[in-house]
mmCIF file of C-alpha atoms and ligand atoms in Angstrom:
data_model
loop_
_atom_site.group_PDB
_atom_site.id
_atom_site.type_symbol
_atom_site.label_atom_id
_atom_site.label_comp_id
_atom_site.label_asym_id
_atom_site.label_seq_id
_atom_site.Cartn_x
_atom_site.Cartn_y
_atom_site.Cartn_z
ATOM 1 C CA UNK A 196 31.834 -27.185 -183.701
ATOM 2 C CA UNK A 197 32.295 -29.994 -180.798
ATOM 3 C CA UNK A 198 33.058 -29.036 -177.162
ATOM 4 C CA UNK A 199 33.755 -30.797 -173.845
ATOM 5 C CA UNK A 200 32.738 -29.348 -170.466
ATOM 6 C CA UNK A 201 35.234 -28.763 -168.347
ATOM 7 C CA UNK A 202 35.008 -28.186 -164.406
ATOM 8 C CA UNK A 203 36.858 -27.491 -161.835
ATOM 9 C CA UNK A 204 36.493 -28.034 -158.000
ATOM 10 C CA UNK A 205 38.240 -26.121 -155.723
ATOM 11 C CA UNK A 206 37.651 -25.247 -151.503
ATOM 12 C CA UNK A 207 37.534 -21.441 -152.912
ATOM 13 C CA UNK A 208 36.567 -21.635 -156.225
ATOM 14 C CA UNK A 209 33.742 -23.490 -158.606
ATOM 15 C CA UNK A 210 35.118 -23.173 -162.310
ATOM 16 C CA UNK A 211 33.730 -24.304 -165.828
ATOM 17 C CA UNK A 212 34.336 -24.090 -169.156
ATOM 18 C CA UNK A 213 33.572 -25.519 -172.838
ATOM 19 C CA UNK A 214 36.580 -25.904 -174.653
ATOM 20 C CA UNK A 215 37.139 -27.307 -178.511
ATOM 21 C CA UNK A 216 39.402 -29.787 -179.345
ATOM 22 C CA UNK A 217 42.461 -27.033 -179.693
ATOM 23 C CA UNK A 218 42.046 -26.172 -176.083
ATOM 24 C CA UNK A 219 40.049 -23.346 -177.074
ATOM 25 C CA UNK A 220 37.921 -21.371 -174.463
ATOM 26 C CA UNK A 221 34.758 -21.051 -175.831
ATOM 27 C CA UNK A 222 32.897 -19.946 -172.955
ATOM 28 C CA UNK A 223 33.789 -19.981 -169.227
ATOM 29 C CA UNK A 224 32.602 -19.109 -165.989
ATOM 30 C CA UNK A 225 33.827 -18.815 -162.265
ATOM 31 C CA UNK A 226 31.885 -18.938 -158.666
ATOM 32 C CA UNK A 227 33.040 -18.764 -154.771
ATOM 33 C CA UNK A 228 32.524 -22.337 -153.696
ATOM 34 C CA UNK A 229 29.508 -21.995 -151.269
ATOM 35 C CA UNK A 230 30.339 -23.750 -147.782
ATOM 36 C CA UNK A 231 26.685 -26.040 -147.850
ATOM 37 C CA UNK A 232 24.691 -26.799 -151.673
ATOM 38 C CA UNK A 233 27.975 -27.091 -153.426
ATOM 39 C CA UNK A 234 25.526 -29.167 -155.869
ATOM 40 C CA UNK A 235 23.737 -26.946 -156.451
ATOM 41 C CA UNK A 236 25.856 -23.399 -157.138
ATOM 42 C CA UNK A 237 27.567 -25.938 -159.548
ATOM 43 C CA UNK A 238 24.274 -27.002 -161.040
ATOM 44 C CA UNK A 239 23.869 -23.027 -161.532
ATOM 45 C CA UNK A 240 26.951 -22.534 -162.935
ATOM 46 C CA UNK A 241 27.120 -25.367 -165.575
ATOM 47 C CA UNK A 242 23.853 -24.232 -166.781
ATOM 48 C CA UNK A 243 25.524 -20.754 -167.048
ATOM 49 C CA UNK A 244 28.246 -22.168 -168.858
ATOM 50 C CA UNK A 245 26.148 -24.763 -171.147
ATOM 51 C CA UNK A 246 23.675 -22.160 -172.124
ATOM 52 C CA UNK A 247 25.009 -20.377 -175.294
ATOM 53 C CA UNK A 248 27.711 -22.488 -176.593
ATOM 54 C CA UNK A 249 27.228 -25.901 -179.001
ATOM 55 C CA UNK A 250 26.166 -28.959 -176.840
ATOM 56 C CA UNK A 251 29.126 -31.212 -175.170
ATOM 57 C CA UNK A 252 30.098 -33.985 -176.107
ATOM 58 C CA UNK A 253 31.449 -35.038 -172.642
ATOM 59 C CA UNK A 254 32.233 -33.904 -169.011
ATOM 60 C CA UNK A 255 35.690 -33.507 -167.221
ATOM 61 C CA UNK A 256 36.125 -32.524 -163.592
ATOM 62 C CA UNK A 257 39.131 -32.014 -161.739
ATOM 63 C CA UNK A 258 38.666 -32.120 -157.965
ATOM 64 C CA UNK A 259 39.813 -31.294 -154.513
ATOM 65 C CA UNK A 260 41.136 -34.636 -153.250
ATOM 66 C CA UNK A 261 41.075 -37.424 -151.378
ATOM 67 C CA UNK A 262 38.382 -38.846 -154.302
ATOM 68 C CA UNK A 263 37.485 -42.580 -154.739
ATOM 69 C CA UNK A 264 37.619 -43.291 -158.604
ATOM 70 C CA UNK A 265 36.319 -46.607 -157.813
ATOM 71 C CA UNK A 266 32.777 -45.430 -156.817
ATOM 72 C CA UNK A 267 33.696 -41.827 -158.121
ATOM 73 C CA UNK A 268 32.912 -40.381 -154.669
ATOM 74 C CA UNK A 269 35.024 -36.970 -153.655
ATOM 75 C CA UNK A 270 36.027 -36.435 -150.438
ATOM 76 C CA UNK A 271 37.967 -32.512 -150.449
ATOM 77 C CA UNK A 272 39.548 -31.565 -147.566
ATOM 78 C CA UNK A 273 38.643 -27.993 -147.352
ATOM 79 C CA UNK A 274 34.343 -28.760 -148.441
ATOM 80 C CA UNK A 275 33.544 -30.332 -145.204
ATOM 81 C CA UNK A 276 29.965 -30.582 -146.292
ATOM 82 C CA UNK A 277 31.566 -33.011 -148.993
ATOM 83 C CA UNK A 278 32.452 -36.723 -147.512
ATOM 84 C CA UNK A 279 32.145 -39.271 -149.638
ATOM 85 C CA UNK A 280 29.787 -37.167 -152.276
ATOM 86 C CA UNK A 281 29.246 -38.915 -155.423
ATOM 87 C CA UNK A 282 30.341 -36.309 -157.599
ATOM 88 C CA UNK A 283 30.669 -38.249 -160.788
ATOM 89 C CA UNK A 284 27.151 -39.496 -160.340
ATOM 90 C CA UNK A 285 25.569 -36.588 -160.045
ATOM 91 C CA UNK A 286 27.355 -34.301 -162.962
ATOM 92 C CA UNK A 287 26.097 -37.484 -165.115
ATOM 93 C CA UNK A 288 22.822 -37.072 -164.047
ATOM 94 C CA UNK A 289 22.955 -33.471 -164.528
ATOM 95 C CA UNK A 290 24.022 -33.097 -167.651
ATOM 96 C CA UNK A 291 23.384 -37.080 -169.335
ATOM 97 C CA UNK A 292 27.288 -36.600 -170.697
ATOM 98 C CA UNK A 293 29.692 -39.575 -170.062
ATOM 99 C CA UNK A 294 32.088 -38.126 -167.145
ATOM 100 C CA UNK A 295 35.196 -38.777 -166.493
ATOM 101 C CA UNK A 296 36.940 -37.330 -163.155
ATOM 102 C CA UNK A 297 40.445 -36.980 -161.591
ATOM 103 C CA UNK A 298 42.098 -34.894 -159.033
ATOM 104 C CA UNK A 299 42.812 -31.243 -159.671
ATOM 105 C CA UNK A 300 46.493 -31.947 -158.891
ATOM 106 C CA UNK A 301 46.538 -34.600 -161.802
ATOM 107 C CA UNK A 302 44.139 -32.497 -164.417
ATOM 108 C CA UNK A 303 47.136 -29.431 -163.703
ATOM 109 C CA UNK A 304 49.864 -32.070 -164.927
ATOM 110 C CA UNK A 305 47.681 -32.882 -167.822
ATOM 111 C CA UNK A 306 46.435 -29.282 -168.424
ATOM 112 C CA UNK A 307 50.594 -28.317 -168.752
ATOM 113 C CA UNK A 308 51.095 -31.154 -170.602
ATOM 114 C CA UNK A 309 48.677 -30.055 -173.142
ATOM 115 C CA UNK A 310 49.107 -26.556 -173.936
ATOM 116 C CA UNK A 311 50.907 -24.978 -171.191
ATOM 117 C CA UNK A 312 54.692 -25.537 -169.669
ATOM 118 C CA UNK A 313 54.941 -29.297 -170.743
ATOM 119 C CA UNK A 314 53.377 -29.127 -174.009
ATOM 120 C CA UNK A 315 55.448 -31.679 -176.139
ATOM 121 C CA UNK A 316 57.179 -33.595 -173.645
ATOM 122 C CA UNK A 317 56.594 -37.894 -173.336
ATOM 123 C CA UNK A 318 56.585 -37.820 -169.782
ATOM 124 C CA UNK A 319 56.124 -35.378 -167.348
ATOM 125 C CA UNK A 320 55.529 -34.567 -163.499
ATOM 126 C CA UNK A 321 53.254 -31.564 -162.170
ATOM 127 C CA UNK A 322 53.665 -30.171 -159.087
ATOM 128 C CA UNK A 323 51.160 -27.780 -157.364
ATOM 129 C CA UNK A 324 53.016 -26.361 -154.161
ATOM 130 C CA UNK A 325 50.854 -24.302 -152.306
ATOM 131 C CA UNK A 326 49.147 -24.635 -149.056
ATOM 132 C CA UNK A 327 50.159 -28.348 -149.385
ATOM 133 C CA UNK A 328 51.818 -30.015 -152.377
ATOM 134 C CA UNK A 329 49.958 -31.291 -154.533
ATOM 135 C CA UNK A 330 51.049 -33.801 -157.833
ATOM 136 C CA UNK A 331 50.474 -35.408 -160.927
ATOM 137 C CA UNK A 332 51.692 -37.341 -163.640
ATOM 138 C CA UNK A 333 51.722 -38.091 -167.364
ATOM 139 C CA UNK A 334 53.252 -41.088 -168.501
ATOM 140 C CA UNK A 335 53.857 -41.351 -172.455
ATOM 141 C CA UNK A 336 51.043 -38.992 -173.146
ATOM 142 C CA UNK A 337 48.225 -40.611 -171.024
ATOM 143 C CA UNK A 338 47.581 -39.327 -167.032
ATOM 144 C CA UNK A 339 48.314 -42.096 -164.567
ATOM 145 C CA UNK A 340 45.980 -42.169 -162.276
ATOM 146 C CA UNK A 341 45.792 -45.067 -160.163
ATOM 147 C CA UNK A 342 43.188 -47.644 -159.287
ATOM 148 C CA UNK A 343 41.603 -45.829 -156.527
ATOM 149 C CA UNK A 344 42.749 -42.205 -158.547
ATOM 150 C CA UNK A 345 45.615 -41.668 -155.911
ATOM 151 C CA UNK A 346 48.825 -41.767 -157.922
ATOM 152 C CA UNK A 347 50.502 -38.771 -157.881
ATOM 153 C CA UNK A 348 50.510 -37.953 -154.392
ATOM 154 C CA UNK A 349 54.154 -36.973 -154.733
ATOM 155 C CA UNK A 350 53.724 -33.890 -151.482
ATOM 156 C CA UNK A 351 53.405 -37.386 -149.369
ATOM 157 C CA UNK A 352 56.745 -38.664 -150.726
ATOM 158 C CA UNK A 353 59.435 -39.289 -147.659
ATOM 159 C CA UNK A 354 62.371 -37.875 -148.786
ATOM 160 C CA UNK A 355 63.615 -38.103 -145.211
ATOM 161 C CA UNK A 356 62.508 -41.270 -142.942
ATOM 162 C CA UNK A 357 63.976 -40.041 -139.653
ATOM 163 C CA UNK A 358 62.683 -36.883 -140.552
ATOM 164 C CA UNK A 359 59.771 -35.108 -139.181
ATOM 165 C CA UNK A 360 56.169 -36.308 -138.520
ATOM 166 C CA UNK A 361 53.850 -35.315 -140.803
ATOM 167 C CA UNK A 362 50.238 -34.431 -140.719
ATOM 168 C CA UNK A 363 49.354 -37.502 -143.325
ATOM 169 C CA UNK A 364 51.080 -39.441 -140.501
ATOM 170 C CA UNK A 365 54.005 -40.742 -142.061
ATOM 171 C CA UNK A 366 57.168 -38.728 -141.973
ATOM 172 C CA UNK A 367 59.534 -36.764 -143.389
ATOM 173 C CA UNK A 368 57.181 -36.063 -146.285
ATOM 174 C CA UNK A 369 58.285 -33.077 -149.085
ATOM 175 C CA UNK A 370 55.264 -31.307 -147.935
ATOM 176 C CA UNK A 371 56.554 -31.063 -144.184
ATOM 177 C CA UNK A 372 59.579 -28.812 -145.992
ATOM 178 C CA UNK A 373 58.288 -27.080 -149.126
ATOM 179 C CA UNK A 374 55.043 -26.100 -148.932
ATOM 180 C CA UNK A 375 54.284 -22.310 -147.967
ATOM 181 C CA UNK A 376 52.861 -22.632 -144.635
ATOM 182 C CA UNK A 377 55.953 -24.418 -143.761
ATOM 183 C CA UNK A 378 58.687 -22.921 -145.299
ATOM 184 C CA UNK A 379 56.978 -20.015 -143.100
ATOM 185 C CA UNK A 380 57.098 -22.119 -140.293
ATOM 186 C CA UNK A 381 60.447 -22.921 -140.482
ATOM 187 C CA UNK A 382 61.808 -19.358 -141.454
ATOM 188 C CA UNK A 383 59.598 -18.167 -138.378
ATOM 189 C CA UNK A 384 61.198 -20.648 -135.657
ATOM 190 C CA UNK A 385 64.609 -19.185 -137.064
ATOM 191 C CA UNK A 386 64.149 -15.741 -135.965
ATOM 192 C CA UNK A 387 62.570 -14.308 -139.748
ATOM 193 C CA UNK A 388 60.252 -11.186 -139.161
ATOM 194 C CA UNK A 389 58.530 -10.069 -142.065
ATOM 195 C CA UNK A 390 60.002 -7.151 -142.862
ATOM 196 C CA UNK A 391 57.678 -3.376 -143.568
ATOM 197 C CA UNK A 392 56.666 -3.231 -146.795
ATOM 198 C CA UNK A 393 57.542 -0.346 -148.304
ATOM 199 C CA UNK A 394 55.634 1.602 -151.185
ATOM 200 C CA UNK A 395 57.901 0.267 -153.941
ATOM 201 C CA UNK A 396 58.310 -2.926 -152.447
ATOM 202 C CA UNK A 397 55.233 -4.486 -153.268
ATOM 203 C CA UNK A 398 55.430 -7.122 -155.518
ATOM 204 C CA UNK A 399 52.514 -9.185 -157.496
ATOM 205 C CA UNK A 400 54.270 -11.801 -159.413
ATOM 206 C CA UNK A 401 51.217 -13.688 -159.849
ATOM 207 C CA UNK A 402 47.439 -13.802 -159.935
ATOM 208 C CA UNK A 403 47.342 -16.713 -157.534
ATOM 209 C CA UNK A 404 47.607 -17.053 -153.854
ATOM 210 C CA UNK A 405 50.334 -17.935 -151.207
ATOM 211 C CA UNK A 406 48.241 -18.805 -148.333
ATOM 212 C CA UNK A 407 49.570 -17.846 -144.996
ATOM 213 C CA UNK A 408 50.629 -20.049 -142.552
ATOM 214 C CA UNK A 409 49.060 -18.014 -139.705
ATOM 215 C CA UNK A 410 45.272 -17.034 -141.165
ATOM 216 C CA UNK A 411 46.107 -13.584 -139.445
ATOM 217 C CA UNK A 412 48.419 -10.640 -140.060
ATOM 218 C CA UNK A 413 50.956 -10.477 -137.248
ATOM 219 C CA UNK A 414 50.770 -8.592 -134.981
ATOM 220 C CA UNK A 415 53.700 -5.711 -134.727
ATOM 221 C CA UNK A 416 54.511 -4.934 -138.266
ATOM 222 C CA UNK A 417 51.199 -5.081 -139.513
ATOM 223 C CA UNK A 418 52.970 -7.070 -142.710
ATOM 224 C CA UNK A 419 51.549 -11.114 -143.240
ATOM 225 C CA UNK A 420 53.815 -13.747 -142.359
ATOM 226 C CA UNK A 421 53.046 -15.467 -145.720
ATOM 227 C CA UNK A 422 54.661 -17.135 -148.526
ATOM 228 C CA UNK A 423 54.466 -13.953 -150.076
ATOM 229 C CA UNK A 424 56.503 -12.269 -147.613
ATOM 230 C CA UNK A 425 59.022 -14.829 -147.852
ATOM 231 C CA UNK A 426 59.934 -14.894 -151.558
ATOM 232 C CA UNK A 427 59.818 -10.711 -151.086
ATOM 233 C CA UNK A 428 61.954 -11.155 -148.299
ATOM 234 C CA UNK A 429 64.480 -13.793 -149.697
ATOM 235 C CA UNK A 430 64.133 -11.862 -153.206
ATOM 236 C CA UNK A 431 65.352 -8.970 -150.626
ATOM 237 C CA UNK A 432 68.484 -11.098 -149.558
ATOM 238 C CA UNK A 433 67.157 -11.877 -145.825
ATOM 239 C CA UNK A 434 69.456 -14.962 -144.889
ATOM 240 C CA UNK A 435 66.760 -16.655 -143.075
ATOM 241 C CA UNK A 436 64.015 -16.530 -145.647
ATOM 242 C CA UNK A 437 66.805 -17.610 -148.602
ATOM 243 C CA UNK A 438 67.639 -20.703 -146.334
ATOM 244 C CA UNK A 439 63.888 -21.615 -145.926
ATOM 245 C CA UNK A 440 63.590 -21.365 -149.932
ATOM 246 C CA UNK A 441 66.886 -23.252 -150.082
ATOM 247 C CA UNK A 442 65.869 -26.096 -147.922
ATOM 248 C CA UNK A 443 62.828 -26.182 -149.740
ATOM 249 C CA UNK A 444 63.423 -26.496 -153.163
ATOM 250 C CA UNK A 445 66.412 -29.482 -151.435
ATOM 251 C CA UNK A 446 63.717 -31.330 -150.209
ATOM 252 C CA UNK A 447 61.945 -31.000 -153.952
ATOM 253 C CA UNK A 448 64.746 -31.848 -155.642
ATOM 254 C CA UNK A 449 65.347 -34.729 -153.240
ATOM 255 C CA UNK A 450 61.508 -36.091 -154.679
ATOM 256 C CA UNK A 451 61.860 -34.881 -158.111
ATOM 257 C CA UNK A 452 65.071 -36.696 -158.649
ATOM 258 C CA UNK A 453 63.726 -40.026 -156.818
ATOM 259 C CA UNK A 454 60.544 -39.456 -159.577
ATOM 260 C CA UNK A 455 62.965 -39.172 -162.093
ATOM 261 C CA UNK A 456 64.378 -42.099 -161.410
ATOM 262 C CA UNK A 457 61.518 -44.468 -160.459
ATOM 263 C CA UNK A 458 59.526 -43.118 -163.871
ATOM 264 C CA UNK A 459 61.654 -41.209 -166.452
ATOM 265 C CA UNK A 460 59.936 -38.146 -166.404
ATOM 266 C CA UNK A 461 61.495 -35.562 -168.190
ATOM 267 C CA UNK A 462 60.160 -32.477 -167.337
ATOM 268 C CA UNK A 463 59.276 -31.341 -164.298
ATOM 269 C CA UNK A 464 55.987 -28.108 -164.511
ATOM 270 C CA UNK A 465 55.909 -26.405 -160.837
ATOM 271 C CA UNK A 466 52.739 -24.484 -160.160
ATOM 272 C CA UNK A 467 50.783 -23.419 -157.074
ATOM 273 C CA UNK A 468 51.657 -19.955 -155.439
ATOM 274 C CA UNK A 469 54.658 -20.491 -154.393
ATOM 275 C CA UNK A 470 56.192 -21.085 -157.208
ATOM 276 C CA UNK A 471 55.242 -17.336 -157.997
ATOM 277 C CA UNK A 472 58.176 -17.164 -155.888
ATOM 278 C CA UNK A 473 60.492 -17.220 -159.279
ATOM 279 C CA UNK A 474 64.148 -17.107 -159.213
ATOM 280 C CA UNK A 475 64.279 -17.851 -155.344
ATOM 281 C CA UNK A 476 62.988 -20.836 -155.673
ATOM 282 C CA UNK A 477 63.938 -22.193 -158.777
ATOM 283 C CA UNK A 478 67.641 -21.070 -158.484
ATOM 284 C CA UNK A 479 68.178 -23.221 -155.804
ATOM 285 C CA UNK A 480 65.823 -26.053 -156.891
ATOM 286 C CA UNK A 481 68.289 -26.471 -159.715
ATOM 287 C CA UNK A 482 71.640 -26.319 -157.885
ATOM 288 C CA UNK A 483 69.904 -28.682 -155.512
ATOM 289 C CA UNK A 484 69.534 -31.394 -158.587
ATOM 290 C CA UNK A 485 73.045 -30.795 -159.650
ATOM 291 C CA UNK A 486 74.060 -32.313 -156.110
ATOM 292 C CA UNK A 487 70.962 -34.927 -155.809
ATOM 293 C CA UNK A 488 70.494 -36.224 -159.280
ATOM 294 C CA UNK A 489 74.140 -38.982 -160.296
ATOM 295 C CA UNK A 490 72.518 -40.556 -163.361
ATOM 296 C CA UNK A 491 72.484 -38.782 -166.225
ATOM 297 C CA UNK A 492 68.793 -39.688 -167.498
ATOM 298 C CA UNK A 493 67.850 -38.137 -163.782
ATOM 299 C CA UNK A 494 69.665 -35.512 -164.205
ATOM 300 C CA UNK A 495 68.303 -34.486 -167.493
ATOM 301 C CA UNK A 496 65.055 -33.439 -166.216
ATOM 302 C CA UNK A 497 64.013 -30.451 -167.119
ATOM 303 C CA UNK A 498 61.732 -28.295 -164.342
ATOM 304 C CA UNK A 499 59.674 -25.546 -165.430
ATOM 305 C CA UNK A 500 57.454 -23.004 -164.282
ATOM 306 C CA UNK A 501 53.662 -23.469 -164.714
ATOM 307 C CA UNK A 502 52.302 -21.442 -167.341
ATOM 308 C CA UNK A 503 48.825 -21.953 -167.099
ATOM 309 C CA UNK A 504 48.602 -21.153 -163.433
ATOM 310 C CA UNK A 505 45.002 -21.425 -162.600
ATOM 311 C CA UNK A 506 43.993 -22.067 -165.994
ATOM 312 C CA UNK A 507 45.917 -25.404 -165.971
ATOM 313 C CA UNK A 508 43.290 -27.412 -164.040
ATOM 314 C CA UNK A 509 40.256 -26.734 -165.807
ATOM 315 C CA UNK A 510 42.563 -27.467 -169.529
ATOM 316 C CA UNK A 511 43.439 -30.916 -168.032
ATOM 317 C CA UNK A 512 39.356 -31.513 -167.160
ATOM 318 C CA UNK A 513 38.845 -30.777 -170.930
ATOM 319 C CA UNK A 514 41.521 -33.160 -171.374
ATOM 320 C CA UNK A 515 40.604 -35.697 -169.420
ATOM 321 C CA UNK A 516 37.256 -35.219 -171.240
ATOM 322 C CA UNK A 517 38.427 -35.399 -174.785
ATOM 323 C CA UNK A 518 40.485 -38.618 -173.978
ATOM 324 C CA UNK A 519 37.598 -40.175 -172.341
ATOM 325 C CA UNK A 520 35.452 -39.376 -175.967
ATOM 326 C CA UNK A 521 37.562 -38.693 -178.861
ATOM 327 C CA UNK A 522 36.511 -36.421 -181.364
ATOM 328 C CA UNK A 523 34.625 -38.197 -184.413
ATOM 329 C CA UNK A 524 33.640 -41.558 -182.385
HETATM 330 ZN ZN1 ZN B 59 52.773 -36.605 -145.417
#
């Protein structure tokens, strides 16, 4: 039997996996991403990971960006002991496997389009909205990743240039209306309170995690201002948190249609935790199309929900891995 290793970088989470040529699992592993030796917890786990199963034939990583694929130097935003750490480099001299690498955002599109969401489709978009918004593309099977391994940066998209500034520096940005943190933002400034949650209100739509926009649990309810509160609340039929998912999932539609257009995707896989959200957000993300999107090939697109979830990353390393050394070479 012939593997690939497959890892995953993430500011929370360390992840790696051998996986067959069917995308099968054949042994994985998980560890909290240590905030100094990230090397070397990694070293530890792919030695966990490498231990029982048949040897690899190659190595894929998906990473936390900005990354250089130039010099194949990572640069993550949340691993501050990270800056300019030659990542490729040293899983190559770790393991002696040809490595490939590409940004988590990008091995999610390709994980989707491989067995998850997108599976079957020529050309596809994935979008990981989350803390930021993160993105990725396939073009007629094959991951575009740009010269420097920045293409796909769709959260950075203006889809408003008198909009507002944001923190990239440019403006009016997707990200500055559709990630959690400010969709919170917004539905906070317009007078939302997250409202008690009750014992039969709790909902866990997902394994993964809306990250708050405030780090803290507010003060006088005791209830998070977070994502989650929002889709619970909008799910609930609050008017302000159903106009921050509706101006939301606007601005996304406003950057999946202009993708659309500029690349004929045609489907569209949403991940990231908000998009645990559901109905909420999807609802309006389509009506929002229908009034975007004129030509019909735009139009067409089709957006999905992930179905990998955090899986999808660590498929599209293996990907990325298997494309970089085909089976039988
Ligand atoms: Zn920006």
């Amino acid at each position: 039997m012939t593997c690939v290793l497959a890892i995953d970088i993430g500011g929370t989470k360390l992840a790696a996996a051998l996986v067959d040529e069917a995308g099968s699992v054949l042994c994985s592993a998980t560890r909290p991403t240590p905030r100094t030796d990230v090397m070397s917890a990694l070293a530890a786990l792919i030695a966990e990971v490498t231990e029982g199963g048949p040897p690899p034939l190659a190595a894929g990583i998906g990473c936390a960006g900005p990354l250089d694929l130039a010099t194949g130097a990572v640069s993550p935003v949340n691993m501050p002991s990270w800056r300019g750490f030659p990542l490729r480099e040293e899983v190559q001299k770790l393991t002696g496997l040809p490595t490939v690498l590409a940004g988590d955002a990008q091995c999610f599109a390709l994980g989707e389009h491989w067995l998850g969401a997108g599976r079957g489709s020529e050309s596809l978009l994935g979008i990981v909205v989350s803390t930021g918004i993160g993105g990725g593309l396939v073009i007629d099977g094959a991951p575009l990743l740009g010269p420097t391994g920045n293409a796909g940066h769709v959260g950075h998209m203006s889809i408003d240039p008198y909009g507002e500034r944001c923190e990239c520096g440019g403006r009016g940005c997707v990200e500055r209306y559709s990630s959690g943190p400010n969709m919170v933002r917004w539905a906070l400034a317009n007078g939302w309170t997250p409202a008690a949650v009750g014992t039969n209100a709790a909902i866990d739509r997902s394994n993964e995690t809306v990250v708050a926009a405030t780090g803290g649990p507010s003060a006088p309810s005791g209830v998070q201002a977070d994502g989650r509160a929002l889709a619970r609340d909008a799910a609930a039929g609050d008017p302000v948190a159903l106009a921050a998912f509706e101006r939301g999932a606007r601005a996304l539609a406003g950057m999946i249609a202009s993708v659309a257009a500029a690349a004929e995707v045609t489907t569209v896989v949403v991940g990231g935790g908000v998009s645990a959200a559901g109905e909420v957000l999807f609802e309006p993300l389509e009506r929002a199309l229908d009034d975007v999107a004129g030509l019909p090939f735009v139009r067409a697109v089709e957006v999905k929900q992930s179905t990998l979830g955090v899986r999808a990353s660590l498929a599209g390393a293996a990907k990325l891995a298997w494309q970089a050394h085909p089976p039988n070479v």
